[in-house]
Structure formats: structure tokens, C-alpha cells
PDB file of C-alpha atoms and ligand atoms in Angstrom:
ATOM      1  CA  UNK I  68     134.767  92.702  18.712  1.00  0.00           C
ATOM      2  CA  UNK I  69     138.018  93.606  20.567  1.00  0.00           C
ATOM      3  CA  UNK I  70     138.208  94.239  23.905  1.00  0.00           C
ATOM      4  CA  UNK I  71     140.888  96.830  25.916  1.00  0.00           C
ATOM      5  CA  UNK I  72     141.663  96.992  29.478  1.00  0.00           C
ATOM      6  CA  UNK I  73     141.937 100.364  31.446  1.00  0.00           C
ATOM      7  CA  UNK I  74     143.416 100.462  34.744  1.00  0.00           C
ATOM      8  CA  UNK I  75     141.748 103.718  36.761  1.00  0.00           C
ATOM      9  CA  UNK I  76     143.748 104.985  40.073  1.00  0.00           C
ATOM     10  CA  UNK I  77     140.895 107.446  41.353  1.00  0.00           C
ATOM     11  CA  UNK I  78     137.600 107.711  41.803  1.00  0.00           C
ATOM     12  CA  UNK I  79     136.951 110.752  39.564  1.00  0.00           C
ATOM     13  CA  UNK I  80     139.555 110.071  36.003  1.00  0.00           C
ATOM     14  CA  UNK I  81     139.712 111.035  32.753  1.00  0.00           C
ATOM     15  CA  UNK I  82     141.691 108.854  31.135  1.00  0.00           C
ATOM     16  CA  UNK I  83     143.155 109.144  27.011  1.00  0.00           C
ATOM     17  CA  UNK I  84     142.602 106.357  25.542  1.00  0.00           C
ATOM     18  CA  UNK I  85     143.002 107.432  22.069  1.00  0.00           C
ATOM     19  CA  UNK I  86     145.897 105.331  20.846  1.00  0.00           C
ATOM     20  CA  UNK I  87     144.589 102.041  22.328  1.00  0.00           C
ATOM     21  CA  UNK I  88     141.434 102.507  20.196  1.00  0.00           C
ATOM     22  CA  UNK I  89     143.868 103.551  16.804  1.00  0.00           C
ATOM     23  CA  UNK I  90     145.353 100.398  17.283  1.00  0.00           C
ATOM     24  CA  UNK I  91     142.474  98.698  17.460  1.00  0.00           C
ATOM     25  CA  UNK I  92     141.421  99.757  13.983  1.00  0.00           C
ATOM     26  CA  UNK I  93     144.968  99.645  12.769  1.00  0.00           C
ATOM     27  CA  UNK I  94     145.196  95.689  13.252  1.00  0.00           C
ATOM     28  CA  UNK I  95     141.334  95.768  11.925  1.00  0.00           C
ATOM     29  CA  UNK I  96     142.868  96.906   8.581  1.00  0.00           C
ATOM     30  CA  UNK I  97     139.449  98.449   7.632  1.00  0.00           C
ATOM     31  CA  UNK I  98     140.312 101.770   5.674  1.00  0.00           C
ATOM     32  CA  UNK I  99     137.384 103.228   5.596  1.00  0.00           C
ATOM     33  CA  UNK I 100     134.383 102.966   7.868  1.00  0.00           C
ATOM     34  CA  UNK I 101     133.122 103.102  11.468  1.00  0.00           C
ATOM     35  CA  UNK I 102     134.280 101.842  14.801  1.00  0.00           C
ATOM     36  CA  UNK I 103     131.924 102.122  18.022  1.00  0.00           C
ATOM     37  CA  UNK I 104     133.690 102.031  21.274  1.00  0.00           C
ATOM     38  CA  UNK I 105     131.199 101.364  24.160  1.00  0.00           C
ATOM     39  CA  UNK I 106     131.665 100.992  27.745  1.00  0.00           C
ATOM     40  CA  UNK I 107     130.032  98.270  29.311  1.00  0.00           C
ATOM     41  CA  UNK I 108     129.818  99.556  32.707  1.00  0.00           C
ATOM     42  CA  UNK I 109     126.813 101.466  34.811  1.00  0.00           C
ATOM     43  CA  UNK I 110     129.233 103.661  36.718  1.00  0.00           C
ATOM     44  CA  UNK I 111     131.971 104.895  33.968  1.00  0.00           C
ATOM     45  CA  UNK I 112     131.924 106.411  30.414  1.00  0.00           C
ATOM     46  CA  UNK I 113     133.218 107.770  27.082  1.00  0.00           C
ATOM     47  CA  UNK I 114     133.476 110.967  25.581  1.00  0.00           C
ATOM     48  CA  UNK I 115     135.370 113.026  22.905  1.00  0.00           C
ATOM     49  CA  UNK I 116     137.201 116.246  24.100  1.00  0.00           C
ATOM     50  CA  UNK I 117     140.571 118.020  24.378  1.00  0.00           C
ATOM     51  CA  UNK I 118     143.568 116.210  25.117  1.00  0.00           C
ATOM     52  CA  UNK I 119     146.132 119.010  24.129  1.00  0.00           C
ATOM     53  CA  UNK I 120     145.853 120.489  27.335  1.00  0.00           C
ATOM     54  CA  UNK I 121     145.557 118.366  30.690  1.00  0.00           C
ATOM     55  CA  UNK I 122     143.523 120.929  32.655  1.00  0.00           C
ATOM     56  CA  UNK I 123     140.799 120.252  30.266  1.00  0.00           C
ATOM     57  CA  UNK I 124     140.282 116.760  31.665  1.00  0.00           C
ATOM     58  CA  UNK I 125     140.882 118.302  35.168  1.00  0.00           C
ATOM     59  CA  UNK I 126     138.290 120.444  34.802  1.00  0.00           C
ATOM     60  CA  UNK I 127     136.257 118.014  33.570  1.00  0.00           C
ATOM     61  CA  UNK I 128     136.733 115.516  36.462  1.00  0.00           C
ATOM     62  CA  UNK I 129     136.427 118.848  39.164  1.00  0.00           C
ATOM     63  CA  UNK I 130     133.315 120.248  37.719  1.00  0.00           C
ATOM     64  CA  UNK I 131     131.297 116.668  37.360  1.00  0.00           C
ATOM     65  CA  UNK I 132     132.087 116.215  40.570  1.00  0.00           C
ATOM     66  CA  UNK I 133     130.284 120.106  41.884  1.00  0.00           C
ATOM     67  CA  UNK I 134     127.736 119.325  39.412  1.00  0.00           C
ATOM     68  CA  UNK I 135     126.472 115.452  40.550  1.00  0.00           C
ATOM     69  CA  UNK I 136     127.441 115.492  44.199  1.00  0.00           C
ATOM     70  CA  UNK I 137     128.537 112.375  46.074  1.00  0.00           C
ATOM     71  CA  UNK I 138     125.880 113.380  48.942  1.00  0.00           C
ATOM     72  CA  UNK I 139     122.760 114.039  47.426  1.00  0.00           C
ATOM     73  CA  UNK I 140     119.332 112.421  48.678  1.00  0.00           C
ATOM     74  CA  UNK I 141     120.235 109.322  47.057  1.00  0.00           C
ATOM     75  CA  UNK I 142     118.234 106.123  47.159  1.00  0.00           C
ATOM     76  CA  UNK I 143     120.354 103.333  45.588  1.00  0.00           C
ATOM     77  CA  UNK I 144     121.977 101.550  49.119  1.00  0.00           C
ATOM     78  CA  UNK I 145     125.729 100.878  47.262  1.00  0.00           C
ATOM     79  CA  UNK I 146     126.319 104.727  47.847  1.00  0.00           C
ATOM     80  CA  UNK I 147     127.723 105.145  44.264  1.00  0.00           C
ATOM     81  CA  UNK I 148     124.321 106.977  42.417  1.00  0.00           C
ATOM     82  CA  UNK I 149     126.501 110.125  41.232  1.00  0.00           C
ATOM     83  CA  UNK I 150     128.429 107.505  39.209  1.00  0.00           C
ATOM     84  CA  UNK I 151     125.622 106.573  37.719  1.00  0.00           C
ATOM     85  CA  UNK I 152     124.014 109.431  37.258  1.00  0.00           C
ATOM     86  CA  UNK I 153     127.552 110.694  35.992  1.00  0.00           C
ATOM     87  CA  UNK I 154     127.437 107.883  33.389  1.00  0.00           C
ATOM     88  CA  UNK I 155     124.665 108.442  31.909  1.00  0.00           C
ATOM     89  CA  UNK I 156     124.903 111.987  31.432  1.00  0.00           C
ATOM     90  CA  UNK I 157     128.038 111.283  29.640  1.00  0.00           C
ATOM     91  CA  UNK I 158     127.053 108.371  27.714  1.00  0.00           C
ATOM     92  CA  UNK I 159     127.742 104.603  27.151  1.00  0.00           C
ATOM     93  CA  UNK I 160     129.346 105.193  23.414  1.00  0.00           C
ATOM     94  CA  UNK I 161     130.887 106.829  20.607  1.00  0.00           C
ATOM     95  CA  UNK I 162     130.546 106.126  17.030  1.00  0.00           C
ATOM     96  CA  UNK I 163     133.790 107.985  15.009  1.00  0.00           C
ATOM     97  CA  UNK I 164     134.795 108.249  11.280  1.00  0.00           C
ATOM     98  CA  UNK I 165     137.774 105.564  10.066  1.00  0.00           C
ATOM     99  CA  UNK I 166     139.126 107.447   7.409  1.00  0.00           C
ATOM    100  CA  UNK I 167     142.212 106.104   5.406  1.00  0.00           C
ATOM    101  CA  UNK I 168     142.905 103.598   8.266  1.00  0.00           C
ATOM    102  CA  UNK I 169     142.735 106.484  10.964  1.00  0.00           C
ATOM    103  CA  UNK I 170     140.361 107.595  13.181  1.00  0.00           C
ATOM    104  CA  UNK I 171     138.693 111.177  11.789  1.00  0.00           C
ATOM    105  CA  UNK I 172     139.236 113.501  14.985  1.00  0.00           C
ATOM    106  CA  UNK I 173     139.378 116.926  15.077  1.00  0.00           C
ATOM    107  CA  UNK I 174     143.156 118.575  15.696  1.00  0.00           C
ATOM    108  CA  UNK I 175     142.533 118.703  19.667  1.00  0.00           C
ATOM    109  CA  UNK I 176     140.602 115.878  19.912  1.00  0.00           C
ATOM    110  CA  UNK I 177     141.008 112.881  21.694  1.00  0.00           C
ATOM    111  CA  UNK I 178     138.564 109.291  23.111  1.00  0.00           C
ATOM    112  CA  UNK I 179     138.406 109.988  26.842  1.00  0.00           C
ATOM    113  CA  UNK I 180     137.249 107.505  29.220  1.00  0.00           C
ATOM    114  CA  UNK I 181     135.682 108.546  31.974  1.00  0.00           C
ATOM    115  CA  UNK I 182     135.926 106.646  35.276  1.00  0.00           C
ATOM    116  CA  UNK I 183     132.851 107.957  37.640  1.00  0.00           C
ATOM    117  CA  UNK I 184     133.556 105.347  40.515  1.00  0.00           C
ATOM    118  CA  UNK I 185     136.994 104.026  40.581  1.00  0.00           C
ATOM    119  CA  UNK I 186     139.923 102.656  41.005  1.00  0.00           C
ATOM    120  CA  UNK I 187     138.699 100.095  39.085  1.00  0.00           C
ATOM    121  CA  UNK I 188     140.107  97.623  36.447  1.00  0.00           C
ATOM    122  CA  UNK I 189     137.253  98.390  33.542  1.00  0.00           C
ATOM    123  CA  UNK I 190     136.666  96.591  29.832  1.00  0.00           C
ATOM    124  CA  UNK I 191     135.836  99.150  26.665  1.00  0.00           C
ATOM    125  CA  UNK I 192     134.403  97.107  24.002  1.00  0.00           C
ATOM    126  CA  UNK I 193     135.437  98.192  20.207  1.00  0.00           C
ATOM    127  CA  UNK I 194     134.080  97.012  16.584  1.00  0.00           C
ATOM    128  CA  UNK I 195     135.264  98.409  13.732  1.00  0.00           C
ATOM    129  CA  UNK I 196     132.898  97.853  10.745  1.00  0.00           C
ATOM    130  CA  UNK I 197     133.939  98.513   6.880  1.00  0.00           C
ATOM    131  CA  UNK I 198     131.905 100.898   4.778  1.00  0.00           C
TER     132      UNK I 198
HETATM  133 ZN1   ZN E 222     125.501 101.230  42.189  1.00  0.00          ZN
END
């Protein structure tokens, strides 16, 4: 298993992190296969969307934010439940197509990572497994 670091500045972030998991299968040297990046964290996540166009993650980040509100009638006392609640609607992992030594995305696709309760410094765990 590898293991990348992501540095998040804000509490709400989408972050690219496309061509730090690329590399990670490029030094696997596995053509052709599977790689599952998972986020080992209660209060961030991963997903696969646009990352052509920037507002796309803004949006993203704006709208979770209407959607799971900070102040709701939470229970859980470290005042962070949206960001879990944001986590798991989002999801813990991925599992993508290595194709010819590359990643199979679609032409605007990218590996977001989603940071629900930041700035923090946060792990994203990453095996690449050979068909
Ligand atoms: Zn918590």
C-alpha cells in the first residue's frame, strides 16, 4: 500500500488529487488492473467529478455545505457531525480502471478529495492490484 499526504487550508475543500494517485500507479508498474484509493478518515472523502472547470468543485463545496448544515440538532459534543455526515454521503473510496499503465477516467474527469472538516494534514491510502 502507498500512502499520500494532502495538506487542506479550509474547512469546506475540494482538492485534485489526480496526478498524485497516477503516480502512484506509475511507480506500481502494473499495466493493467485496479487501484482503490480510500480515505481513512471519519470527517473527509473521495469522489470522481469535473476538474476542467473550477466552479464545479466550488459548487460542490457551496452546496454540501446548504445541504448538511453546520447547525443542525446535532448530538455528537466535538461539533463537527456535518463532516461526518458529509463523509459518508460521499464515501470512504473509489475503485478505478488501470488501463495501459493509466488510470481509465473519463475526458473531464478527475479523483477529488474532499475535506469536510479542515485545515487538516490528512493520509489517502492507495493499492494498486494487477489483473
Ligand atoms: Zn467528530
Amino acid at each position: 500500500m502507498e500512502v499520500i499526504t494532502v495538506k487542506t487550508s479550509r474547512r469546506i475543500q475540494m482538492i485534485d488529487i489526480t496526478a498524485e494517485v497516477e503516480s502512484v500507479v506509475r511507480k506500481s508498474g502494473i499495466q493493467n488492473g485496479i487501484v482503490v484509493v480510500f480515505i481513512p478518515h471519519t470527517t473527509a472523502a473521495i469522489t470522481v467529478n469535473e476538474n476542467a472547470d473550477p466552479s464545479v468543485k466550488h459548487d460542490l463545496e457551496e452546496f454540501s455545505k446548504e445541504l448538511v448544515p453546520h447547525n443542525w440538532r446535532w448530538t455528537h459534543g466535538e461539533g463537527n457531525s456535518d463532516s461526518h455526515f458529509k463523509s459518508s454521503m460521499f464515501g470512504p473510496s473509489l475503485t478505478l480502471i488501470v488501463e495501459n499503465g493509466r488510470i481509465a477516467l473519463g475526458t473531464w474527469q478527475g479523483i477529488i478529495f474532499a475535506e469536510f472538516d479542515g485545515p487538516r494534514t490528512r493520509k489517502v491510502w492507495i493499492q494498486v492490484i494487477g489483473a
